[in-house]
Structure formats: C-alpha cells, structure tokens
Coordinates of C-alpha atoms in Angstrom, one line a residue:
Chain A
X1 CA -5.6 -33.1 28.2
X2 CA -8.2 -31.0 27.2
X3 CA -7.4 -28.4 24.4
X4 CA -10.6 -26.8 23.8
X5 CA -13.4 -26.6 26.0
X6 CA -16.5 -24.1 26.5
X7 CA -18.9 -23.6 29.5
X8 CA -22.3 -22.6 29.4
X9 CA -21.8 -21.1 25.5
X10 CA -25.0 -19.8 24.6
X11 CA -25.9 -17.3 21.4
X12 CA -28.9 -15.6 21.7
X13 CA -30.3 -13.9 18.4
X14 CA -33.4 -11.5 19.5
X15 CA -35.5 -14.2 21.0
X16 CA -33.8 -17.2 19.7
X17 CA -30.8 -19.4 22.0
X18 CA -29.2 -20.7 19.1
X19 CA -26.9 -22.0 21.1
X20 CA -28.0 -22.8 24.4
X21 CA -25.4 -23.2 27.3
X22 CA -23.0 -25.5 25.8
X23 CA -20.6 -27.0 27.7
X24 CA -18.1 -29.1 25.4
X25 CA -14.7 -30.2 25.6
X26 CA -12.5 -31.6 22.8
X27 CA -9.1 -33.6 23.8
X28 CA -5.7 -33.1 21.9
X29 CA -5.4 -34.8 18.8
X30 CA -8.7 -36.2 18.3
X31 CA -11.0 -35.9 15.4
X32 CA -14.6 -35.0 16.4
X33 CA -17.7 -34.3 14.1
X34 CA -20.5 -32.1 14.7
X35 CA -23.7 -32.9 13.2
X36 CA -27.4 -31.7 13.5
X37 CA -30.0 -30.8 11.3
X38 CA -30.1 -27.4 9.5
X39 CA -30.8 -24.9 12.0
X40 CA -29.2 -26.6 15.0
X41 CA -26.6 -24.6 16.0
X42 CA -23.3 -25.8 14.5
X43 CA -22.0 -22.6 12.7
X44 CA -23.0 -20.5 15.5
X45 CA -21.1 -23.0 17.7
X46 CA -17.9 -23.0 15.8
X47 CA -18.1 -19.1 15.1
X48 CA -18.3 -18.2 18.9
X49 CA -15.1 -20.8 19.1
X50 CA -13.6 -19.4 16.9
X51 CA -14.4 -15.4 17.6
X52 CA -16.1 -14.8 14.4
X53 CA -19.4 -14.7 16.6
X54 CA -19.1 -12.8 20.1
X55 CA -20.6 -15.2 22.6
X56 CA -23.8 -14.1 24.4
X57 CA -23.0 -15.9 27.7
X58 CA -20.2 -18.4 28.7
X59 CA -17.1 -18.9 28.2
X60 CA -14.4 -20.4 25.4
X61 CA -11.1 -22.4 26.6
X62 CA -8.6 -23.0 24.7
X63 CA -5.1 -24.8 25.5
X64 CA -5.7 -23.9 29.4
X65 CA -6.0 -19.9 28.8
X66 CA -9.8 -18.3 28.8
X67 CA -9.9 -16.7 24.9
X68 CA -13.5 -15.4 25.7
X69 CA -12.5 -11.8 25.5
X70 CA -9.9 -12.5 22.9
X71 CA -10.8 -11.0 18.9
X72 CA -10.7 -13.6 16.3
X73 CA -7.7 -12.6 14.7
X74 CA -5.6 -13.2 18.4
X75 CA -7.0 -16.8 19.1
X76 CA -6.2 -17.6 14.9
X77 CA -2.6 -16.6 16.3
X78 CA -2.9 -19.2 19.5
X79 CA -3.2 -21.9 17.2
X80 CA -6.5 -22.1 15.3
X81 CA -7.6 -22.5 12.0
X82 CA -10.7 -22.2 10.3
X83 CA -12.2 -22.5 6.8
X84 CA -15.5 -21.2 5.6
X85 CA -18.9 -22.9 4.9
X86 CA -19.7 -21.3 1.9
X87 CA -15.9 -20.8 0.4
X88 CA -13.9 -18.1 1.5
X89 CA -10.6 -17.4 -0.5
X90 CA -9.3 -14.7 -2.3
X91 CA -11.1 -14.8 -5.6
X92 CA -9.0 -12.2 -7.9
X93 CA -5.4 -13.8 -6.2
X94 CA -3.5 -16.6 -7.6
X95 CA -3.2 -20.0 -5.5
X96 CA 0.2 -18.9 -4.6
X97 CA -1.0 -15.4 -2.8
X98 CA -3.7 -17.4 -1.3
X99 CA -1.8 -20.2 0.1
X100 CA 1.5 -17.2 1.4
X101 CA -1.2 -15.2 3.4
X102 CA -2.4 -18.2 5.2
X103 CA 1.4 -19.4 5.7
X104 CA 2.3 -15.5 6.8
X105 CA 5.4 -16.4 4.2
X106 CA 6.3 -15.5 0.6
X107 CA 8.4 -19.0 0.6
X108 CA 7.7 -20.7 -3.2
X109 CA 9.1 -24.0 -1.5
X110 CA 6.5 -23.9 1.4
X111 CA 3.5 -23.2 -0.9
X112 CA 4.1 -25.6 -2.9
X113 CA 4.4 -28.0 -0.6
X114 CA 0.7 -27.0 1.1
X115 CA -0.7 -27.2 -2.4
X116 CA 0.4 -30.2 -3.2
X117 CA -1.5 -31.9 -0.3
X118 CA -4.7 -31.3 -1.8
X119 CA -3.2 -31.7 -5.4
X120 CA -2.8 -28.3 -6.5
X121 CA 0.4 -27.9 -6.7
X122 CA 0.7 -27.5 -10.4
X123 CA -1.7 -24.6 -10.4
X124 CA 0.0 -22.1 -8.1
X125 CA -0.1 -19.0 -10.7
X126 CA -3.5 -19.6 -11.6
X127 CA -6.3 -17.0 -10.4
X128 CA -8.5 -18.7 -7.6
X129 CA -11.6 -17.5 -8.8
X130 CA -11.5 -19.2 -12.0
X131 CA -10.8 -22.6 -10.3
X132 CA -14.1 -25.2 -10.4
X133 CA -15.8 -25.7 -6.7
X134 CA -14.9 -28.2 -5.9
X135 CA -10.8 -26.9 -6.6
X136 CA -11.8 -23.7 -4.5
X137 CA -13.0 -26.1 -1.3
X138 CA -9.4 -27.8 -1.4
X139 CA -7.9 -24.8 -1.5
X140 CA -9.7 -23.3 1.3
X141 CA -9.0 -26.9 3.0
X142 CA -4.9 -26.1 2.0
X143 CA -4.9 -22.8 3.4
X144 CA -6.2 -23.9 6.9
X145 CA -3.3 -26.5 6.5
X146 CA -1.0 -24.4 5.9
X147 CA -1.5 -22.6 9.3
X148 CA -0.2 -25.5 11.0
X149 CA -3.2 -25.3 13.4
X150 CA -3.1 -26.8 16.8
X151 CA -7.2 -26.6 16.5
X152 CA -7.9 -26.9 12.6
X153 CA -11.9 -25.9 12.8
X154 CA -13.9 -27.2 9.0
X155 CA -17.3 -26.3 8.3
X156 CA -18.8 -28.3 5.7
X157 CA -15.4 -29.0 4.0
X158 CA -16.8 -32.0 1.6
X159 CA -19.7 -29.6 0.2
X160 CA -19.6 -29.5 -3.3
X161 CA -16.3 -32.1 -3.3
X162 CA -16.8 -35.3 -5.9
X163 CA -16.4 -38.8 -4.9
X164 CA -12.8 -39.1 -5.3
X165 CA -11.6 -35.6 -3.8
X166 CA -14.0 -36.7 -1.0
X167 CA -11.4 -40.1 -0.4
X168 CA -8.8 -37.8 -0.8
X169 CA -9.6 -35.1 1.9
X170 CA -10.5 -38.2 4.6
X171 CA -6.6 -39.5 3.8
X172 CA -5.4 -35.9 4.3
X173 CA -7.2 -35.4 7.8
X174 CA -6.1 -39.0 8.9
X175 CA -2.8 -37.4 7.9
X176 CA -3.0 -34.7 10.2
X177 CA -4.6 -36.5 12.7
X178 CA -2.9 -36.3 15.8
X179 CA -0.7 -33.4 15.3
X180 CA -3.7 -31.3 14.8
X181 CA -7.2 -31.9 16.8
X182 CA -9.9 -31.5 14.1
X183 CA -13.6 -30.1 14.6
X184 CA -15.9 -30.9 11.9
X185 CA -18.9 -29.9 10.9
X186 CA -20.2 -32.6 8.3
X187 CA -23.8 -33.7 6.5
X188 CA -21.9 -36.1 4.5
X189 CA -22.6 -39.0 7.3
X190 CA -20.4 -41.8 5.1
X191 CA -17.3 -38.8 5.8
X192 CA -18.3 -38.4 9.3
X193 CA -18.1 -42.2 10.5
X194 CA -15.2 -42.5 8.4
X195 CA -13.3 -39.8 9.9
X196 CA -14.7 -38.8 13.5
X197 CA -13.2 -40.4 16.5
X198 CA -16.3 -38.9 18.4
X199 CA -19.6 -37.7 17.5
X200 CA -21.6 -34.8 19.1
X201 CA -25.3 -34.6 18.1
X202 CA -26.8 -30.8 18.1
X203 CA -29.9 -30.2 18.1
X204 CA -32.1 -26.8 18.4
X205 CA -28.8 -24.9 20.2
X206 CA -28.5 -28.0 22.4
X207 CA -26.2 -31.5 22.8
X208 CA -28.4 -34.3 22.0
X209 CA -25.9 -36.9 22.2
X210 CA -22.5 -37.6 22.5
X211 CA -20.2 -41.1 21.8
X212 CA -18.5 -42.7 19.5
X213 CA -19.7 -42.8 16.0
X214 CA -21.3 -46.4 16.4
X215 CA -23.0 -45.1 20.0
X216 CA -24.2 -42.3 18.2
X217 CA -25.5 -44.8 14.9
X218 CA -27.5 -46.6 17.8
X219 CA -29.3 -43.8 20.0
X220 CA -32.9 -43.7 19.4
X221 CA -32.7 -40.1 20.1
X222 CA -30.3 -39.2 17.4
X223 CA -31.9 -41.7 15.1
X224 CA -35.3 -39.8 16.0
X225 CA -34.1 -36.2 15.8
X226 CA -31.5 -36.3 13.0
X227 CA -30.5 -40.0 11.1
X228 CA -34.0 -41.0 10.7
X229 CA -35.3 -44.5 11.3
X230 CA -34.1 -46.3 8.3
Chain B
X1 CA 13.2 -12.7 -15.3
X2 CA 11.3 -13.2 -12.1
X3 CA 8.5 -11.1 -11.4
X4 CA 10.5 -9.6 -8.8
X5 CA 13.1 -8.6 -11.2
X6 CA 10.8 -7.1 -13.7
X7 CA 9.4 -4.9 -11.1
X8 CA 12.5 -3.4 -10.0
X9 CA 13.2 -3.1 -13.8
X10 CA 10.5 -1.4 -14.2
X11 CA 10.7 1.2 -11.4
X12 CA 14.6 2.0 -12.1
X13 CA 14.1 2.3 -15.5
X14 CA 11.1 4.7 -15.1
X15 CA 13.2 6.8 -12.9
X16 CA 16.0 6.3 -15.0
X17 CA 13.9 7.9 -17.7
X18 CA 12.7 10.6 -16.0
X19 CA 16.4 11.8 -15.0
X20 CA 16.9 11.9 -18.6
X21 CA 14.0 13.7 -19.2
X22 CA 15.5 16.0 -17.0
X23 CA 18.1 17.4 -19.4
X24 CA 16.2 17.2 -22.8
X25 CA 12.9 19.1 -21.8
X26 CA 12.4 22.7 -22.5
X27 CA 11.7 24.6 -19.4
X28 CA 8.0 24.5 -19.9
X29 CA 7.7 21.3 -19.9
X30 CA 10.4 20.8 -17.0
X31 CA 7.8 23.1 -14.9
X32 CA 5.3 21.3 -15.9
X33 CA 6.7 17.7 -15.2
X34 CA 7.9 19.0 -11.3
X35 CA 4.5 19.7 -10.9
X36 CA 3.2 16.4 -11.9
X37 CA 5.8 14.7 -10.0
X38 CA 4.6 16.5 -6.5
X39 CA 1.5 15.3 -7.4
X40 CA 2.1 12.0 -8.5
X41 CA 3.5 11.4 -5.3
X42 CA 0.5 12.4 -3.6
X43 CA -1.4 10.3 -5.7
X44 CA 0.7 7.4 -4.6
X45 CA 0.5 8.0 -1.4
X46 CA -3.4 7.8 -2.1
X47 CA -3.4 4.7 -3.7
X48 CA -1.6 2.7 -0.8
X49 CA -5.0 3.1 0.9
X50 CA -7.3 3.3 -1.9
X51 CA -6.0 0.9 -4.4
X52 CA -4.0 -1.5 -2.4
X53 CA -5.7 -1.5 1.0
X54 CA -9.7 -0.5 -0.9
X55 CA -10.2 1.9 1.5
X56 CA -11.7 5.2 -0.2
X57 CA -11.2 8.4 1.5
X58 CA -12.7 11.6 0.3
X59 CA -10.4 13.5 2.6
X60 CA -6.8 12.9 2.1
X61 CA -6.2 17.4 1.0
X62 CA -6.2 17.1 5.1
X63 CA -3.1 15.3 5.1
X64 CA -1.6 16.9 2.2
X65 CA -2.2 20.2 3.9
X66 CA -0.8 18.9 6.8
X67 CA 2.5 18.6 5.0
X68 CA 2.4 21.7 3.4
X69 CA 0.9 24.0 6.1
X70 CA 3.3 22.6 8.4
X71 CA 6.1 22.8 6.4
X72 CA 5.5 25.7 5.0
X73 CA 4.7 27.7 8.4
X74 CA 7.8 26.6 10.4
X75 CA 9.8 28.3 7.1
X76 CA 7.8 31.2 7.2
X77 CA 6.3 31.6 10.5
X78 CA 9.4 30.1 12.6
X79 CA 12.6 30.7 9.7
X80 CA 12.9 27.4 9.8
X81 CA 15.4 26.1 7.0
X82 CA 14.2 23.1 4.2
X83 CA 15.5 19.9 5.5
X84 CA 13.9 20.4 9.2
X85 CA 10.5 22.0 7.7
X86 CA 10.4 19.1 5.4
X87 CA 10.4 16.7 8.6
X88 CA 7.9 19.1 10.8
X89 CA 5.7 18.6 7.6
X90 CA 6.2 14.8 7.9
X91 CA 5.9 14.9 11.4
X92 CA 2.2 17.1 11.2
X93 CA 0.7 14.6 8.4
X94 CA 1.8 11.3 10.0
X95 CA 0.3 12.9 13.8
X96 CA -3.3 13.7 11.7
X97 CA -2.8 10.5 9.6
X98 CA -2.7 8.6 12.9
X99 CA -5.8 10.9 15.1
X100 CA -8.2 10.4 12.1
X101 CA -7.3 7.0 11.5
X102 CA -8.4 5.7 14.8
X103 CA -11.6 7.4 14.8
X104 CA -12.8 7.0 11.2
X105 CA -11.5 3.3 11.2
X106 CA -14.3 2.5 13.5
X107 CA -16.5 3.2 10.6
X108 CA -16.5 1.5 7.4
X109 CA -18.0 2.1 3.4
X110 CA -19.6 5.0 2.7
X111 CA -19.5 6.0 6.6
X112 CA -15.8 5.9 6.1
X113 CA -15.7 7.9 3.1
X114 CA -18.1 10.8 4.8
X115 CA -16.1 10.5 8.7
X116 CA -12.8 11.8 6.4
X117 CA -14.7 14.4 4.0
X118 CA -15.8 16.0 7.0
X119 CA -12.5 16.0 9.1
X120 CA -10.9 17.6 5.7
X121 CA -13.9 19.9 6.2
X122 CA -12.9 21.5 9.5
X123 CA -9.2 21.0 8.6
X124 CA -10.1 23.4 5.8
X125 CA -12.2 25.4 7.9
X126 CA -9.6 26.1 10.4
X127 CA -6.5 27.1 7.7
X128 CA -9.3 29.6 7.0
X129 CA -9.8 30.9 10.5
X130 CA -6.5 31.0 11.5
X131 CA -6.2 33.4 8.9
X132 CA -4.1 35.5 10.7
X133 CA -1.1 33.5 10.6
X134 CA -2.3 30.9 7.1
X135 CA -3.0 33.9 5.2
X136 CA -6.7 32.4 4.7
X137 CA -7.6 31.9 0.7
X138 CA -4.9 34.0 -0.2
X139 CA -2.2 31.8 1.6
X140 CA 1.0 33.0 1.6
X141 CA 4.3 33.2 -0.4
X142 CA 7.4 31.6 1.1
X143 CA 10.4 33.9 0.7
X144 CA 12.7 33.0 -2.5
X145 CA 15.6 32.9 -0.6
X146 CA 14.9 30.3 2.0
X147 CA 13.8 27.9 -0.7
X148 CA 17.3 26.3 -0.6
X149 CA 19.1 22.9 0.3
X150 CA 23.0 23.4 0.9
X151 CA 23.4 26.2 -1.3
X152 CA 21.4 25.0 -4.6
X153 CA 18.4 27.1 -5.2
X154 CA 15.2 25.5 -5.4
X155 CA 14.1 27.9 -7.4
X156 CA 16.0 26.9 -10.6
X157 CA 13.8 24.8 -12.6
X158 CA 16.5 22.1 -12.8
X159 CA 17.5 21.8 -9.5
X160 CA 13.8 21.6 -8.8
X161 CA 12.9 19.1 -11.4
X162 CA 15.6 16.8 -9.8
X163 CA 13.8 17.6 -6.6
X164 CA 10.3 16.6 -7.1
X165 CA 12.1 13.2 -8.8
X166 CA 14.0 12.6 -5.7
X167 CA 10.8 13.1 -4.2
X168 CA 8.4 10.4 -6.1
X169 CA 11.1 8.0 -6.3
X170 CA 11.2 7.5 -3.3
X171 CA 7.8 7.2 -2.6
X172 CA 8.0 4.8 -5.5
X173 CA 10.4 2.1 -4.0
X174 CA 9.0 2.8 -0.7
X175 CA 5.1 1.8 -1.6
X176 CA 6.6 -0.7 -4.7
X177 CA 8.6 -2.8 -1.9
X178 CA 6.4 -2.4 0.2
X179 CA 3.7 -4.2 -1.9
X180 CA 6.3 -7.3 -2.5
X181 CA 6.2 -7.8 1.3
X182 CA 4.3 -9.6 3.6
X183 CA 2.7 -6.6 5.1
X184 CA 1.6 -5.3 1.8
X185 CA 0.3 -8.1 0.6
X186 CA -2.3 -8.2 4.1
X187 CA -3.2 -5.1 3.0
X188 CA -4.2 -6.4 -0.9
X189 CA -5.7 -9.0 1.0
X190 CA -7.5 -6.8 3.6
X191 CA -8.8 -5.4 0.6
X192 CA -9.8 -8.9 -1.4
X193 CA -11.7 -10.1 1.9
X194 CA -11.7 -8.5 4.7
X195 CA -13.4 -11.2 7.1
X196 CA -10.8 -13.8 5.5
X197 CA -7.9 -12.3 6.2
X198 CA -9.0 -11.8 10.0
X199 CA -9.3 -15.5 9.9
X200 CA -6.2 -15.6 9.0
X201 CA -4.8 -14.0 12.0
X202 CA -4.4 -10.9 10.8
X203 CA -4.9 -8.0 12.9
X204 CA -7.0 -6.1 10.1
X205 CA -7.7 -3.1 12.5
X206 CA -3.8 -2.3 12.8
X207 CA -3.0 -2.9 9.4
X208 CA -5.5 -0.9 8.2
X209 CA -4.2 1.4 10.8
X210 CA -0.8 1.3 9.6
X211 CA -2.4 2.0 6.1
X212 CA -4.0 5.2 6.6
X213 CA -0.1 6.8 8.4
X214 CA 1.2 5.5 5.6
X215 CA -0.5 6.9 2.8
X216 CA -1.3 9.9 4.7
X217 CA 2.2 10.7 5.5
X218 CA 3.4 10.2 2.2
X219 CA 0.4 12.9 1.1
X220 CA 2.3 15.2 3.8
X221 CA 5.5 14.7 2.2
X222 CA 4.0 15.6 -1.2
X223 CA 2.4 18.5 0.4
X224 CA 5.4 19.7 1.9
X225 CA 7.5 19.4 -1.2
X226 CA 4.6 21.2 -3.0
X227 CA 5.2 23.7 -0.5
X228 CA 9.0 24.0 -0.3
X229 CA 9.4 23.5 -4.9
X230 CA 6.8 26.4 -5.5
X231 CA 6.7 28.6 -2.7
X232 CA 3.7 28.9 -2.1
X233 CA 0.8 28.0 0.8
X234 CA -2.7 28.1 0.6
X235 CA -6.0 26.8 1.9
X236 CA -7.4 25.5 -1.9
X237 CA -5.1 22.3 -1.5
X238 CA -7.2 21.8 1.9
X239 CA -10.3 22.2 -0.2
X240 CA -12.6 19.2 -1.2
X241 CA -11.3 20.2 -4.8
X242 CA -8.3 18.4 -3.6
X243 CA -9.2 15.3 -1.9
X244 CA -11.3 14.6 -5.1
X245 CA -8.6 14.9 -7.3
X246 CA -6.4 11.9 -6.1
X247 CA -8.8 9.2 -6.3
X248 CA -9.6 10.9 -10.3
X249 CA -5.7 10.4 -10.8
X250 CA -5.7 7.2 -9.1
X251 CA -8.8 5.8 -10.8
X252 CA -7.2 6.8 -14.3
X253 CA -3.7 6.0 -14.0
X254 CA -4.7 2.5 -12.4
X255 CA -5.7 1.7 -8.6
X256 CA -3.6 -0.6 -7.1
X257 CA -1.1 -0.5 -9.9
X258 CA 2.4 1.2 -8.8
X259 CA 3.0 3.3 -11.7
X260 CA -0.7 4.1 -12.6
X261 CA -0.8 7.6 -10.0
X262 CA 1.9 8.9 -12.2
X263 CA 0.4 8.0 -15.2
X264 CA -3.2 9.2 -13.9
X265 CA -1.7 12.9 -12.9
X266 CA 0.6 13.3 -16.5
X267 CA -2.9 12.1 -18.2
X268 CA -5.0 14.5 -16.7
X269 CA -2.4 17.4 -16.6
X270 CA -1.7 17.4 -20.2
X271 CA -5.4 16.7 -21.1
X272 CA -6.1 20.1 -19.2
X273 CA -3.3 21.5 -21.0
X274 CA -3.8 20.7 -24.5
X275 CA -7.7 21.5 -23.9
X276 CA -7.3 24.5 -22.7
X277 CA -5.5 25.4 -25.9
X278 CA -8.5 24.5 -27.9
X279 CA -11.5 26.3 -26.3
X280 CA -12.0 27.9 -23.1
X281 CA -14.7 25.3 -22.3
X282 CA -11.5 22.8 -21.4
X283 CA -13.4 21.0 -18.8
X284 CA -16.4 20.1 -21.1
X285 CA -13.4 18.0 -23.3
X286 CA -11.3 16.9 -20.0
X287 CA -14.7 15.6 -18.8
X288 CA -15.9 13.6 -22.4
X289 CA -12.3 12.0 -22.5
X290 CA -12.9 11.3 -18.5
X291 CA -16.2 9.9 -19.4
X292 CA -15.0 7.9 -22.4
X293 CA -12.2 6.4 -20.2
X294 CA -14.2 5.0 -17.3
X295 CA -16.6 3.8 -20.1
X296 CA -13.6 1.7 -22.0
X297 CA -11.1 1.2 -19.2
X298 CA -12.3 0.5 -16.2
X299 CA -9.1 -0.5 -14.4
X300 CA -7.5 2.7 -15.4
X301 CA -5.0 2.9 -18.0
X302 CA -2.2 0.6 -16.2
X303 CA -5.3 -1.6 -15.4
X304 CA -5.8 -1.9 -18.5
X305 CA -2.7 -3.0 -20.1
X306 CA -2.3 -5.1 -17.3
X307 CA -5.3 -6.8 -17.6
X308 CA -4.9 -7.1 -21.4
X309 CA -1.3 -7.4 -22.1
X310 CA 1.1 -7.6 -19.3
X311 CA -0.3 -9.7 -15.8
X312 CA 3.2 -9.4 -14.4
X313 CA 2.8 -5.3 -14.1
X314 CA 3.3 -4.8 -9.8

C-alpha cells in the first residue's frame, strides 16, 4: 500500500527543471532516504510534497486522495510532518510553547513526554533560542514527533548534531519506524545506510537510482555521480 | 502560583483597583480616567493584532469609527436607545473588520500597513461627505437625555467611570484568555514565524483573519462607548491622527503584553497633561520623554519590567 506517490512532479525555476517529472512512490511504514549532490533537487522535491513549493507540473498523492491543489497547511492536517533544513522553531518561545503548537494542545503531560524523546525534557521553560544547535535540531526533530505524522518528512535532520545525538536520533526513527513512514533527506551517508530501508539517488532534478542501500553502495552510476569511486 | 493563576491575579486585582479608584478620585481625575479607559480599550483591541498577531495596521480609527459612527447615528439619526446602538456599533466594526480583512490580508509588511491607511482614508473621506447626516468635522452632539442605561444617566461622572471599567474589563479577560488558549497562542506564533506555523497545520490565512474581526471589533466597541460616555461624534477619531495613536499607546505601554495598552494610554495622557501645565510647547516635552523612552525601553514599559524583572507577566 502506497502512502505517498507523485507523477510527473516537475519544478521549473525560470529556465531551470529542478525537478524534472518525478514519478516516486513511498510504501507505509518504510524508511526511505533521499540523497544527491547539492543542487539535485531534494528540497524542491520534499517542498512540492509537502506544499511549501507549488508544483510546476504533476501531481502529489497522498494516502489514495490527489493533495495537488491542497495548501500546505491542509495536507500538514492529513497527516504530514515536516521539519526544516536550516532550523525552524520559535526562537523567542520556550520548549514548552514550541512543542504545544506542534501538539495543537496546552497538555504539560504530553509535552513532556515529546521532549523527553529527544532528551529535553528537563528544559521545557527554557527560551529556544538560547539552546546550542545542535539542542535546536532535536527540538525541531520533537516537534515533527509530536504531530504524530502518518508521513514524518526530515530534511537534513543530523546537520549540525554530534556523534552521540546522531546514535540517538537513528534509535528514535527506528522507534517510530513503522507507525510513521519517514522521508529523509541525509549527507551524513553512515546515518543514511543505518537508517534507510530504501535509497533514491537524485540527481540534476532527476532519479538516478533507486534500491536498497547496499544496491545503491554498488551502482557505478551512483558511485560516479554522487559516492565517488573510493 | 501557576502562571495561570498569577495572570488572573493580576487582571482581577487591576480591575479590582480601578473600582476602588472609582470612589476615591476627585472628579477630574474620574473624567480623566473614563477617558483613558475608552481608550485603553481601543488600544487593546489594537494590540491583539499588533502585539500578539505582529500585524501593524496604520488604519484601525476605521474601525473605531465604525463603532462610534454607527453607534452614535442609530441614537441620533434613528432614536435608537444605548444597549441596541452599542450592538449596531459592534455589528458595523466587526462587518468592516471582516471586508478589509480579506482584501488587505492578501498583502503583507509594509503593503499591509499602506492597503489599511488608505481604506481609513476613504472611511475618513466619506464621514466627511456624508456631511449631511455625520455632521462632517464638526460631528455631532448626541442628546443628554438618551445617554442612559435603565434609568442611570451616563452622564454622571460615576456612573460613567464604572461604565468605561465595565467596558475595558471586558475587553481585558476577553483578549487575556484568549492569549492562554490554543488559538491565541497560533496567533503569537503566527507572529514568531509565520512559515512555521503553516507547517504546523495551521491555517495562518484564517487566523490571521479571525485576528483582524477581533481586534477591529473590539476598536468598534471602544468607539461606540466613546460615543455613547461623551456624547459626542466626529470625523477627527476617523483621522490618521487616530490610527497613529494606538500603536504610540501600544508601543509604550508594552506590545504583546495584556496590561501594557492601559499603561501606554494613562502614560501618555498624563504626560500631555502635566506638560501642558508647564509650557504651551507640551508636545516638544511629550515628544523628548517619547524619544527618551523608545531609546531606554524598547519593549515598552510592561516590556520592560517583564523583560527585566517579572518573565511570568501574560
């Protein structure tokens, strides 16, 4: 069963297909990476999925219903969740205001609990913005938890993360594993082949490749385009 | 005490105070403190969309003369009594609040802020063409006799002080509850990050929406009771003049705090006051202390103690 699937998804910015008729499908409760070099597409990808980006051409499944024409806002409410590239919480709130907007609930007992997956529990009153990076990424990473998401969408989530919160966000997405279907956007290869049940290569608005992760560590074409030759 | 306790604490014992205040002032000051208390509650219907949803509109006199033209011509025009001309004055602001929301939300920044200046232009304009029946500049007087609710005389400084409380309190608990609940902390967050809170799943169009009838209405309301407490109508509260002075009150007092509007009008009143008893050049002192406060307090002056002293304040 399919919960996600686009056809034909294409971006065009002036000139440039930055995605190029994409036709992708993601089954429930798997966990699926998307890599590429810099430029590739990926964002641009999971914006249009997502609605942050109105599609050029194509159109985005999700769950069975066509969401093309749908605003961001009304497919967040069929089920998906998505946190930012470059970190997007609410600077000047505390942890606890944070975490309550992305729950929809004021519930001390239901915060808590979404902090304390990521470890943060014991700094609900503290202002976000004066957390370290690294703190911020995990709380971004609680609040798309804390939606409950049928789809949880991460770009870039380990950015900026240290060693050990890195070994503690792959245990809490093998938590969530199969409950939620994840789609990641990852550099950090070592996360991605740890985590991803699947792999699809993007390159230049286009699928390269698609398999598991040790398919994908033997295509030449990947290995040319993206993993170099080493 | 929970921070929800020391909120409503807070907001009783304020009002609490001000009843008291009630029977110890001299007149003067009674007359003086109605006035502010109108005000204030224009100023707080201001800040729901300025300071809590970071939306800054240089029109909102439209929607306070909403109130108080449509108040104030169903009593004089239509001998319409209070209670109901209070309503048609509610009804008038919340109708505009709603038509200019949906076509200045479809800008935003400083588009936003120049869409409502120039709606309260032509709302302005036309209290001044319908002259015939707005009374133009001069605006109109409404009859001393009609300004009553079940037999007490608004008139009667007392009766009117307890008015205007009854009016800002409201507004008060209204706008302080509604900043405890979900829906008004979308709108702080609307205001933190925008883009965020759509990812969210927040519908930021109606909530933003929802924002502007709001705060407009309750500008209406103050309007109206402007209207109804000192009898009088004209088209200076549709003027720039008075879309400029709310966000002054607002920006002084403390945006986005709940007691800050009141704080901002008493502030700027009495500084008026007391200059003006010092040199007829009041505005060249009103405007150094203005100057000296944006300088030194930039959060206002319930900002400020928040920020320095008390987190908690809602």
């Amino acid at each position: 069963m399919m919960l996600l699937e686009t056809k034909g998804l294409t971006r065009i910015y002036g000139g440039l297909r930055a995605v190029d008729t994409v036709d992708y499908t993601l089954a429930k409760g798997e966990i699926h990476a998307l890599i590429g070099p810099n430029g590739a597409g990926k964002s641009t990808f999971v914006g249009m999925v997502s609605g942050r980006i109105p599609a050029s051409e194509g159109e985005v499944w999700f769950d069975g219903e066509n969401v093309t024409a749908l605003p961001a806002h009304a497919r967040i409410q069929r089920g998906m969740a998505y946190t930012f590239q470059i970190t997007a919480i609410y600077a000047r709130l505390s942890l606890f205001d944070n975490v309550a907007l992305a729950l929809g609930q004021r519930d001390k007992a239901k915060v808590r609990a979404a902090l304390d997956r990521v470890g943060l529990a014991n700094r609900m009153e503290q202002i976000a913005g004066d957390l370290a990076y690294g703190h911020q990424r995990l709380l971004e990473i609680a609040m798309g938890v804390a939606q409950t998401p049928r789809l949880l969408i991460l770009d870039e989530p380990t950015q900026g993360l240290a060693e050990s919160e890195i070994e503690e966000f792959n245990t809490l997405i093998r938590e969530l594993a199969g409950d939620t279907t994840i789609l990641l956007i990852e550099h950090n290869m070592s996360v991605v082949m740890a985590l991803a049940d699947e792999i699809t290569v993007l390159e230049t608005g286009k699928i390269l490749a698609r398999g598991t992760p040790a398919e994908i560590h033997a295509n030449a074409d990947v290995q040319n385009a993206y993993l170099g030759t080493g | 005490m929970s921070l929800d306790t020391r909120s409503v604490t807070l907001h009783l014992g304020l009002i609490a105070a001000l009843i008291v205040l009630g029977f110890v002032l001299p007149t003067y000051h009674q007359g003086n403190l109605a006035r502010i208390l109108v005000l204030a509650t224009y100023a707080v219907g201001y800040n729901v969309l300025f300071g809590y949803t970071g939306l800054l509109s240089l029109g909102h006199a439209m929607f306070f003369a909403a109130g108080m033209y449509g108040c104030g011509l169903a009593m004089h025009l239509g001998g319409v009594t209070v209670i109901p001309a209070l309503v048609i004055g509610l009804i008038c602001a919340a109708a505009l609040s709603a038509v200019v929301a949906l076509l200045a939300l479809r800008t935003i920044g400083v588009a936003f802020m120049i869409v409502t200046l120039m709606f309260a232009q032509s709302v302005y304009l036309t209290a001044l063409y319908l002259g015939e029946w707005t009374g133009g500049d001069e605006g109109f007087v409404i009859a001393q006799a009609s300004r009553q609710i079940a037999g007490y005389a608004l008139t009667d400084p007392l009766t009117r002080y307890y008015a205007a409380l009854s009016l800002f309190a409201i507004a008060l608990l209204i706008t302080a509850r509604m900043m405890q609940m979900s829906f008004g902390r979308v709108l702080i967050g609307v205001r933190e990050n925008e883009e965020r809170t759509r990812m969210l799943g927040y519908d930021v169009f109606r909530h933003k929406l929802a924002a502007v009838v709001i705060s407009g209405t309750i500008a209406g309301a103050a309007g109206a009771g402007y209207a109804v407490l000192f009898g009088y109508v004209g088209a200076t509260f549709a003027s720039v003049q008075y879309s400029i002075f709310p966000l002054l009150w607002v920006l002084l007092g403390g945006m986005g705090t709940t007691i800050g509007p009141l704080v901002g009008v008493a502030f700027m009143f009495y500084l008026i006051d007391y200059a003006s008893g010092i040199t007829n050049a009041y505005m060249l002192i009103a405007g150094a202390v203005l100057v000296l406060l944006t300088l030194f307090a930039r959060a206002g002056i319930v900002g400020e103690i928040r920020n320095r002293w008390a987190p908690w304040l809602p």
